[in-house]
CSV table of C-alpha atoms in Angstrom, one decimal:
chain,number,residue,atom,x,y,z
A,1,UNK,CA,105.4,118.5,77.0
A,2,UNK,CA,104.9,114.7,78.2
A,3,UNK,CA,108.7,114.0,78.2
A,4,UNK,CA,109.4,117.3,80.1
A,5,UNK,CA,106.8,116.3,82.8
A,6,UNK,CA,108.3,112.7,82.9
A,7,UNK,CA,111.7,114.3,83.3
A,8,UNK,CA,110.7,116.8,86.3
A,9,UNK,CA,109.1,114.0,88.4
A,10,UNK,CA,112.3,111.9,87.8
A,11,UNK,CA,114.5,114.5,88.7
A,12,UNK,CA,115.4,113.3,92.0
A,13,UNK,CA,116.2,110.0,91.0
A,14,UNK,CA,118.5,111.2,88.2
A,15,UNK,CA,121.5,111.8,91.0
A,16,UNK,CA,120.8,108.6,92.7
A,17,UNK,CA,122.8,106.3,90.6
A,18,UNK,CA,124.3,105.7,87.1
A,19,UNK,CA,121.7,103.1,86.6
A,20,UNK,CA,119.0,105.6,86.9
A,21,UNK,CA,120.3,107.8,84.2
A,22,UNK,CA,120.9,105.1,81.7
A,23,UNK,CA,117.1,104.2,82.1
A,24,UNK,CA,115.9,107.9,81.7
A,25,UNK,CA,118.1,108.1,78.5
A,26,UNK,CA,116.4,105.0,77.1
A,27,UNK,CA,112.7,106.3,78.3
A,28,UNK,CA,113.7,109.5,76.3
A,29,UNK,CA,114.7,107.8,73.1
A,30,UNK,CA,111.6,105.6,73.1
A,31,UNK,CA,109.4,108.6,73.4
A,32,UNK,CA,111.0,110.1,70.6
A,33,UNK,CA,110.0,107.7,68.4
A,34,UNK,CA,106.2,108.0,69.6
A,35,UNK,CA,106.3,111.7,69.4
A,36,UNK,CA,108.1,112.1,66.2
A,37,UNK,CA,107.3,116.0,66.6
A,38,UNK,CA,110.1,116.1,69.1
A,39,UNK,CA,112.6,115.3,66.5
A,40,UNK,CA,114.7,117.7,64.3
A,41,UNK,CA,112.7,117.9,60.9
A,42,UNK,CA,113.7,115.9,58.1
A,43,UNK,CA,112.7,115.7,54.6
A,44,UNK,CA,111.6,112.7,52.7
A,45,UNK,CA,111.9,112.7,49.1
A,46,UNK,CA,109.9,110.4,47.1
A,47,UNK,CA,111.6,108.5,44.7
A,48,UNK,CA,110.4,106.2,41.7
A,49,UNK,CA,108.9,102.9,42.3
A,50,UNK,CA,110.8,99.8,42.5
A,51,UNK,CA,108.7,98.2,39.6
A,52,UNK,CA,110.2,99.7,36.5
A,53,UNK,CA,107.0,98.1,34.5
A,54,UNK,CA,105.1,101.0,35.5
A,55,UNK,CA,103.9,103.0,32.6
A,56,UNK,CA,102.7,106.2,34.3
A,57,UNK,CA,104.9,109.3,34.7
A,58,UNK,CA,103.3,110.0,38.1
A,59,UNK,CA,104.7,112.8,39.8
A,60,UNK,CA,103.8,115.9,42.1
A,61,UNK,CA,104.8,119.6,41.2
A,62,UNK,CA,107.0,119.7,44.2
A,63,UNK,CA,108.8,116.6,44.0
A,64,UNK,CA,109.0,115.4,40.4
A,65,UNK,CA,110.8,112.1,39.5
A,66,UNK,CA,114.4,112.7,38.6
A,67,UNK,CA,114.9,113.2,34.8
A,68,UNK,CA,116.9,109.8,34.7
A,69,UNK,CA,113.6,108.1,35.4
A,70,UNK,CA,112.3,106.3,32.0
A,71,UNK,CA,109.5,104.3,32.4
A,72,UNK,CA,108.3,101.7,30.1
A,73,UNK,CA,106.0,103.0,26.9
A,74,UNK,CA,102.8,101.6,25.5
A,75,UNK,CA,102.7,100.8,21.9
A,76,UNK,CA,99.9,99.8,19.7
A,77,UNK,CA,100.3,97.2,17.1
A,78,UNK,CA,99.3,97.4,13.4
A,79,UNK,CA,96.1,95.4,12.7
A,80,UNK,CA,95.1,96.7,8.9
A,81,UNK,CA,97.3,95.6,6.2
A,82,UNK,CA,99.0,97.5,3.8
A,83,UNK,CA,96.6,96.9,1.0
A,84,UNK,CA,94.0,97.6,3.1
A,85,UNK,CA,95.3,101.1,4.1
A,86,UNK,CA,96.2,101.8,0.2
A,87,UNK,CA,92.6,100.9,-0.8
A,88,UNK,CA,91.1,103.2,2.1
A,89,UNK,CA,93.2,105.9,0.3
A,90,UNK,CA,92.1,105.1,-3.1
A,91,UNK,CA,88.3,105.0,-1.7
A,92,UNK,CA,88.8,108.2,-0.2
A,93,UNK,CA,89.9,110.2,-3.4
A,94,UNK,CA,87.2,108.6,-5.3
A,95,UNK,CA,84.7,110.3,-2.6
A,96,UNK,CA,86.1,113.8,-3.3
A,97,UNK,CA,83.6,115.9,-5.6
A,98,UNK,CA,84.9,118.6,-8.1
A,99,UNK,CA,88.5,117.6,-8.5
A,100,UNK,CA,90.7,118.7,-10.8
A,101,UNK,CA,90.2,118.0,-14.4
A,102,UNK,CA,91.3,114.5,-15.0
A,103,UNK,CA,92.9,114.1,-11.4
A,104,UNK,CA,91.1,110.6,-10.6
A,105,UNK,CA,92.5,109.1,-13.9
A,106,UNK,CA,96.2,110.4,-12.9
A,107,UNK,CA,96.1,109.5,-9.6
A,108,UNK,CA,98.3,106.4,-8.3
A,109,UNK,CA,98.1,105.9,-4.5
A,110,UNK,CA,101.6,106.4,-3.0
A,111,UNK,CA,103.8,103.8,-1.2
A,112,UNK,CA,102.8,104.2,2.3
A,113,UNK,CA,105.2,103.5,5.2
A,114,UNK,CA,104.8,102.6,8.5
A,115,UNK,CA,105.3,105.2,11.3
A,116,UNK,CA,104.8,105.3,15.2
A,117,UNK,CA,103.5,108.4,16.3
A,118,UNK,CA,103.9,109.4,19.9
A,119,UNK,CA,100.8,110.5,22.1
A,120,UNK,CA,100.4,111.4,25.7
A,121,UNK,CA,97.3,110.5,27.8
A,122,UNK,CA,97.0,112.4,31.2
A,123,UNK,CA,94.8,111.9,34.3
A,124,UNK,CA,94.5,114.8,36.6
A,125,UNK,CA,92.5,116.2,39.7
A,126,UNK,CA,91.1,119.4,39.0
A,127,UNK,CA,90.2,121.8,42.3
A,128,UNK,CA,88.5,125.1,41.2
A,129,UNK,CA,87.6,127.6,43.7
A,130,UNK,CA,84.7,129.6,42.1
A,131,UNK,CA,83.1,133.0,43.1
A,132,UNK,CA,80.2,134.4,40.9
A,133,UNK,CA,77.0,136.4,41.2
A,134,UNK,CA,73.6,134.4,40.2
A,135,UNK,CA,69.9,135.2,39.9
A,136,UNK,CA,67.2,132.3,40.6
A,137,UNK,CA,63.6,132.6,41.2
A,138,UNK,CA,64.0,135.9,42.8
A,139,UNK,CA,64.9,139.1,41.0
A,140,UNK,CA,67.7,139.8,43.3
A,141,UNK,CA,71.4,139.1,42.4
A,142,UNK,CA,73.5,137.1,45.1
A,143,UNK,CA,76.9,136.3,45.6
A,144,UNK,CA,78.0,132.5,46.4
A,145,UNK,CA,81.2,130.8,46.5
A,146,UNK,CA,81.8,127.4,45.7
A,147,UNK,CA,84.8,124.8,45.7
A,148,UNK,CA,84.4,121.8,43.1
A,149,UNK,CA,87.0,118.7,42.6
A,150,UNK,CA,86.9,116.8,39.5
A,151,UNK,CA,88.6,113.7,38.4
A,152,UNK,CA,89.7,114.0,34.3
A,153,UNK,CA,91.0,110.9,32.7
A,154,UNK,CA,92.2,110.0,29.5
A,155,UNK,CA,93.1,113.1,28.1
A,156,UNK,CA,94.6,112.3,24.6
A,157,UNK,CA,97.2,114.4,22.9
A,158,UNK,CA,99.3,114.1,20.1
A,159,UNK,CA,103.2,114.8,20.9
A,160,UNK,CA,104.6,114.7,17.6
A,161,UNK,CA,107.7,117.1,17.5
A,162,UNK,CA,106.9,118.3,13.9
A,163,UNK,CA,103.6,120.9,14.0
A,164,UNK,CA,102.7,119.6,10.4
A,165,UNK,CA,102.3,116.2,11.7
A,166,UNK,CA,100.3,117.0,14.7
A,167,UNK,CA,97.8,119.4,12.3
A,168,UNK,CA,97.6,116.3,10.2
A,169,UNK,CA,97.0,113.9,13.0
A,170,UNK,CA,94.5,116.1,14.7
A,171,UNK,CA,92.0,115.2,12.0
A,172,UNK,CA,91.8,111.6,13.1
A,173,UNK,CA,89.9,110.5,15.9
A,174,UNK,CA,92.4,108.2,17.9
A,175,UNK,CA,91.3,105.4,20.2
A,176,UNK,CA,94.0,104.0,22.6
A,177,UNK,CA,95.4,100.8,21.8
A,178,UNK,CA,95.3,97.5,23.8
A,179,UNK,CA,98.4,98.1,26.1
A,180,UNK,CA,101.5,96.4,25.5
A,181,UNK,CA,104.3,97.6,27.7
A,182,UNK,CA,107.7,97.9,26.1
A,183,UNK,CA,111.2,99.4,26.9
A,184,UNK,CA,112.3,102.0,24.7
A,185,UNK,CA,115.0,99.8,23.3
A,186,UNK,CA,112.6,97.2,22.3
A,187,UNK,CA,110.2,99.8,20.8
A,188,UNK,CA,113.0,101.0,18.3
A,189,UNK,CA,113.9,97.2,17.8
A,190,UNK,CA,110.2,96.3,17.1
A,191,UNK,CA,110.0,99.4,14.5
A,192,UNK,CA,113.2,98.1,12.9
A,193,UNK,CA,112.0,94.7,12.4
A,194,UNK,CA,108.5,96.0,10.9
A,195,UNK,CA,110.6,98.6,8.5
A,196,UNK,CA,108.7,101.6,10.5
A,197,UNK,CA,110.1,104.9,11.8
A,198,UNK,CA,109.6,106.4,15.2
A,199,UNK,CA,108.6,110.1,15.2
A,200,UNK,CA,110.3,112.1,17.7
A,201,UNK,CA,108.0,113.1,20.9
A,202,UNK,CA,108.1,116.3,22.5
A,203,UNK,CA,108.7,116.4,26.4
A,204,UNK,CA,105.2,115.4,28.2
A,205,UNK,CA,105.7,118.7,30.6
A,206,UNK,CA,106.0,120.7,27.7
A,207,UNK,CA,102.8,119.3,26.1
A,208,UNK,CA,101.2,119.9,29.2
A,209,UNK,CA,102.2,123.5,30.0
A,210,UNK,CA,102.0,124.8,26.6
A,211,UNK,CA,98.5,123.2,25.3
A,212,UNK,CA,97.1,120.5,27.6
A,213,UNK,CA,96.9,122.5,31.0
A,214,UNK,CA,95.1,125.6,29.4
A,215,UNK,CA,92.3,123.5,27.4
A,216,UNK,CA,91.9,121.4,30.9
A,217,UNK,CA,91.4,124.3,32.9
A,218,UNK,CA,88.8,125.9,30.8
A,219,UNK,CA,87.1,122.3,30.7
A,220,UNK,CA,87.0,122.5,34.4
A,221,UNK,CA,86.0,126.0,34.9
A,222,UNK,CA,82.9,125.4,32.5
A,223,UNK,CA,81.9,122.1,34.3
A,224,UNK,CA,81.9,124.0,37.6
A,225,UNK,CA,80.1,126.9,36.2
A,226,UNK,CA,77.6,124.4,35.0
A,227,UNK,CA,76.9,123.1,38.4
A,228,UNK,CA,76.7,126.2,40.0
A,229,UNK,CA,73.9,126.7,37.9
A,230,UNK,CA,72.2,123.4,38.5
A,231,UNK,CA,72.7,123.2,42.1
A,232,UNK,CA,71.4,126.9,42.8
A,233,UNK,CA,68.9,126.9,40.1
A,234,UNK,CA,70.2,129.7,38.8
A,235,UNK,CA,68.6,131.4,35.4
A,236,UNK,CA,71.4,133.9,35.4
A,237,UNK,CA,75.1,134.2,36.3
A,238,UNK,CA,77.7,136.9,36.0
A,239,UNK,CA,81.0,138.1,37.4
A,240,UNK,CA,82.7,134.8,37.3
A,241,UNK,CA,85.9,134.5,38.9
A,242,UNK,CA,87.7,131.2,39.6
A,243,UNK,CA,91.3,129.8,40.2
A,244,UNK,CA,92.0,126.1,39.2
A,245,UNK,CA,94.9,124.0,40.5
A,246,UNK,CA,95.6,120.7,39.7
A,247,UNK,CA,96.8,118.0,41.9
A,248,UNK,CA,98.0,114.1,41.3
A,249,UNK,CA,98.8,114.8,37.4
A,250,UNK,CA,99.6,111.3,35.7
A,251,UNK,CA,100.9,110.6,32.0
A,252,UNK,CA,101.2,108.2,29.8
A,253,UNK,CA,103.2,107.8,26.9
A,254,UNK,CA,101.9,105.6,24.0
A,255,UNK,CA,102.9,105.0,20.4
A,256,UNK,CA,100.3,104.8,17.7
A,257,UNK,CA,100.8,103.1,14.4
A,258,UNK,CA,100.2,104.9,11.5
A,259,UNK,CA,100.7,104.5,7.5
A,260,UNK,CA,102.0,107.4,6.2
A,261,UNK,CA,103.0,108.9,2.5
A,262,UNK,CA,102.7,111.6,0.1
A,263,UNK,CA,101.8,112.3,-3.6
A,264,UNK,CA,102.8,115.1,-6.1
A,265,UNK,CA,99.9,116.9,-7.9
A,266,UNK,CA,100.3,118.6,-11.0
A,267,UNK,CA,100.6,122.0,-9.3
A,268,UNK,CA,103.9,120.9,-8.2
A,269,UNK,CA,102.9,120.9,-4.5
A,270,UNK,CA,103.2,117.7,-1.9
A,271,UNK,CA,100.1,116.3,-0.4
A,272,UNK,CA,100.0,114.3,3.0
A,273,UNK,CA,98.4,111.0,3.2
A,274,UNK,CA,98.1,109.3,7.0
A,275,UNK,CA,95.9,106.2,7.6
A,276,UNK,CA,95.3,105.0,11.3
A,277,UNK,CA,97.0,101.4,11.4
A,278,UNK,CA,94.3,100.2,13.6
A,279,UNK,CA,90.9,101.6,12.5
A,280,UNK,CA,91.7,102.7,9.2
A,281,UNK,CA,90.4,106.2,9.5
A,282,UNK,CA,92.4,108.5,7.6
A,283,UNK,CA,93.5,112.0,6.4
A,284,UNK,CA,93.8,112.8,2.8
A,285,UNK,CA,94.8,116.2,1.8
A,286,UNK,CA,93.0,117.4,-1.0
A,287,UNK,CA,94.7,118.5,-4.0
A,288,UNK,CA,92.1,121.4,-5.0
A,289,UNK,CA,89.1,121.9,-6.9
A,290,UNK,CA,88.2,121.9,-10.4
A,291,UNK,CA,85.6,121.3,-12.8
A,292,UNK,CA,85.5,117.1,-12.2
A,293,UNK,CA,84.2,115.0,-15.1
A,294,UNK,CA,82.4,118.1,-16.6
A,295,UNK,CA,86.2,119.3,-17.1
A,296,UNK,CA,87.1,116.3,-19.0
A,297,UNK,CA,84.0,117.0,-21.5
A,298,UNK,CA,85.3,120.6,-21.5
A,299,UNK,CA,89.0,119.3,-22.2
A,300,UNK,CA,88.0,117.2,-24.8
A,301,UNK,CA,86.0,119.7,-26.8
A,302,UNK,CA,88.9,122.2,-26.7
A,303,UNK,CA,91.3,119.5,-27.8
A,304,UNK,CA,88.9,118.4,-30.9
A,305,UNK,CA,88.9,122.4,-31.5
A,306,UNK,CA,92.6,122.4,-31.6
A,307,UNK,CA,92.7,119.3,-33.8
A,308,UNK,CA,90.3,120.7,-36.4
A,309,UNK,CA,91.5,124.3,-36.4
A,310,UNK,CA,95.0,122.9,-36.6
A,311,UNK,CA,96.3,124.5,-33.4
A,312,UNK,CA,99.7,123.1,-32.8
A,313,UNK,CA,102.7,123.8,-30.3
A,314,UNK,CA,105.7,124.7,-32.1
A,315,UNK,CA,108.7,122.1,-31.4
A,316,UNK,CA,111.3,123.8,-29.5
A,317,UNK,CA,113.8,123.2,-26.6
A,318,UNK,CA,113.3,125.1,-23.2
A,319,UNK,CA,114.6,125.1,-19.7
A,320,UNK,CA,112.6,124.1,-17.0
A,321,UNK,CA,112.5,127.3,-15.3
A,322,UNK,CA,111.0,129.0,-18.4
A,323,UNK,CA,108.6,126.1,-19.1
A,324,UNK,CA,107.4,126.3,-15.4
A,325,UNK,CA,106.5,129.7,-16.1
A,326,UNK,CA,104.8,129.1,-19.3
A,327,UNK,CA,102.5,126.2,-17.7
A,328,UNK,CA,102.0,128.1,-14.5
A,329,UNK,CA,103.1,125.1,-12.6
A,330,UNK,CA,106.0,126.5,-10.1
A,331,UNK,CA,108.3,123.7,-8.9
A,332,UNK,CA,106.7,121.1,-11.3
A,333,UNK,CA,109.8,120.9,-13.7
A,334,UNK,CA,113.4,120.6,-12.8
A,335,UNK,CA,114.6,124.2,-13.6
A,336,UNK,CA,118.4,123.4,-14.5
A,337,UNK,CA,117.3,120.8,-17.0
A,338,UNK,CA,116.1,121.2,-20.6
A,339,UNK,CA,112.8,120.1,-22.1
A,340,UNK,CA,111.8,119.1,-25.5
A,341,UNK,CA,108.5,120.4,-26.3
A,342,UNK,CA,106.1,119.1,-29.0
A,343,UNK,CA,102.3,119.3,-30.1
A,344,UNK,CA,99.8,117.1,-28.2
A,345,UNK,CA,98.4,114.3,-30.0
A,346,UNK,CA,95.3,114.6,-32.2
A,347,UNK,CA,91.9,114.2,-30.2
A,348,UNK,CA,88.6,113.4,-31.2
A,349,UNK,CA,86.2,114.6,-28.3
A,350,UNK,CA,87.3,112.5,-25.4
A,351,UNK,CA,89.4,110.0,-27.2
A,352,UNK,CA,93.2,110.5,-27.9
A,353,UNK,CA,95.1,109.1,-30.7
A,354,UNK,CA,98.7,108.0,-30.3
A,355,UNK,CA,101.5,110.2,-31.8
A,356,UNK,CA,105.0,109.5,-32.6
A,357,UNK,CA,107.9,111.7,-31.6
A,358,UNK,CA,111.4,110.9,-33.1
A,359,UNK,CA,114.7,112.1,-31.2
A,360,UNK,CA,118.0,112.2,-32.5
A,361,UNK,CA,121.5,112.6,-30.6
A,362,UNK,CA,123.7,114.2,-32.8
A,363,UNK,CA,126.7,114.3,-30.0
A,364,UNK,CA,129.5,112.1,-29.2
A,365,UNK,CA,128.1,111.0,-25.7
A,366,UNK,CA,125.0,108.9,-24.8
A,367,UNK,CA,122.0,111.2,-23.4
A,368,UNK,CA,119.0,109.8,-21.3
A,369,UNK,CA,115.6,111.4,-21.9
A,370,UNK,CA,112.5,111.0,-19.5
A,371,UNK,CA,108.9,111.7,-20.6
A,372,UNK,CA,106.8,114.0,-18.6
A,373,UNK,CA,103.0,114.8,-18.6
A,374,UNK,CA,102.5,118.4,-19.5
A,375,UNK,CA,101.3,120.7,-16.3
A,376,UNK,CA,101.5,117.0,-14.6
A,377,UNK,CA,103.7,115.0,-12.3
A,378,UNK,CA,103.6,111.7,-14.2
A,379,UNK,CA,106.6,110.5,-15.8
A,380,UNK,CA,107.6,107.8,-18.2
A,381,UNK,CA,110.5,105.5,-18.2
A,382,UNK,CA,114.3,106.8,-18.6
A,383,UNK,CA,115.1,106.2,-22.3
A,384,UNK,CA,118.8,106.2,-23.3
A,385,UNK,CA,119.9,107.4,-26.7
A,386,UNK,CA,123.3,106.2,-27.9
A,387,UNK,CA,125.5,108.9,-29.6
A,388,UNK,CA,124.7,109.4,-33.0
A,389,UNK,CA,121.3,107.6,-33.3
A,390,UNK,CA,117.6,108.1,-32.9
A,391,UNK,CA,114.7,107.0,-31.2
A,392,UNK,CA,110.9,107.2,-32.0
A,393,UNK,CA,108.6,107.3,-29.1
A,394,UNK,CA,105.0,106.9,-29.0
A,395,UNK,CA,102.9,109.4,-26.7
A,396,UNK,CA,99.0,110.1,-25.9
A,397,UNK,CA,97.9,113.5,-24.6
A,398,UNK,CA,100.4,116.1,-24.0
A,399,UNK,CA,104.0,115.5,-23.2
A,400,UNK,CA,107.5,116.7,-23.0
A,401,UNK,CA,110.9,115.3,-22.7
A,402,UNK,CA,113.3,116.0,-20.2
A,403,UNK,CA,117.0,115.5,-20.8
A,404,UNK,CA,118.1,114.0,-17.5
A,405,UNK,CA,121.8,113.5,-18.5
A,406,UNK,CA,124.2,114.2,-21.5
A,407,UNK,CA,124.6,117.3,-23.5
A,408,UNK,CA,121.1,118.8,-24.1
A,409,UNK,CA,122.6,121.1,-27.0
A,410,UNK,CA,123.0,117.7,-28.9
A,411,UNK,CA,119.4,116.5,-28.7
A,412,UNK,CA,117.0,117.8,-31.4
A,413,UNK,CA,113.5,116.3,-32.4
A,414,UNK,CA,113.5,115.1,-36.1
A,415,UNK,CA,109.7,114.4,-36.4
A,416,UNK,CA,106.6,114.5,-34.5
A,417,UNK,CA,103.4,112.9,-35.6
A,418,UNK,CA,100.3,113.7,-33.7
A,419,UNK,CA,98.5,111.0,-35.3
A,420,UNK,CA,99.6,107.5,-36.9
A,421,UNK,CA,101.0,105.9,-33.8
A,422,UNK,CA,99.5,102.0,-33.6
A,423,UNK,CA,100.3,99.0,-31.4
A,424,UNK,CA,100.9,99.0,-27.6
A,425,UNK,CA,102.2,102.0,-25.7
A,426,UNK,CA,105.8,101.9,-25.2
A,427,UNK,CA,108.5,104.2,-24.2
A,428,UNK,CA,106.6,107.5,-22.7
A,429,UNK,CA,103.6,106.7,-20.2
A,430,UNK,CA,101.2,107.0,-22.8
A,431,UNK,CA,98.1,108.5,-20.8
A,432,UNK,CA,95.6,111.3,-21.5
């Protein structure tokens, strides 16, 4: 409108001279800069910041950063040593009550490896429009409408691609590490030098949409409901209807250091171990329940009765699949291999004597056998028996021999003494 009035006032001058026309064009151009609404609309697309050291995925839903934009990540360094992590696992096992009989004696802490797990930390502003009916000092119900805005920061979410890893990490209280900004390439180089692995991460938008957004929405709406009750001094509230929107969503990718491992229990199942590499907080999967130390006494009594009444298992050779059925331990024995079974060594209450088993190879090829605890995952050393030779092996407790390589048809037990061994335990891992 301003430009139009000016043109009308200068209408008589426009035709006076070419110089006047030039002045008019210059004046209109200046007004266009002063009043941008006069120009044609143009879309301004936001671009990622020039500073690539930015560690935030800041975006708006209508104009997100392009997919090629990859800001730096934050990495937490290992603070505790592997020995400290191993001792923490052992202490945790000792804290368990009513473990399976003999488990603590058989348990050996697994070798722990370094692993970086990805986490996402979200910052977001929640806007809640709420309508509800409340009742205060008076018995009448009245309807109120409220608008609330809340800044919610530091929403930490595990972004491991593996659902199993996410479930296990959920048991730990994770604290963000001291920031150390690294590029993705440097991150993997660092992990390689430490002998660590980097777990795959889910896309930050998928994590937000699938899990974080619904939980954050509920949190914001619950806070808004509480504020209504406080501000309106309401004694009762009903018919709550709310609409929540989010603005200024930011996301930061952080890799936390962990020590991870697993151990095989007597039932043939694998159990996970995870230790926070900074705080030493840990999660150890429990192997199950049993009689604990009382079970050791019961087991010793049964073994003593077996010795006194001369209950003996027959010497035999069976396939691993059949032995698994007999011992009710699925997946504990290799089903394709043959196993030599023999009686347990004599027991005198809790004490267990050393027995001797003599194995002969009547074939023309070398045979390799390996001891394995019956109904247990513990194994002994691999022992090679040359062609047409024999070996006498000591054992303590209840064991069997797996034919690892060679013709199992050529292997037999020549003799088994359940009491009579002496000297240091050799060959088999001679444990009860």
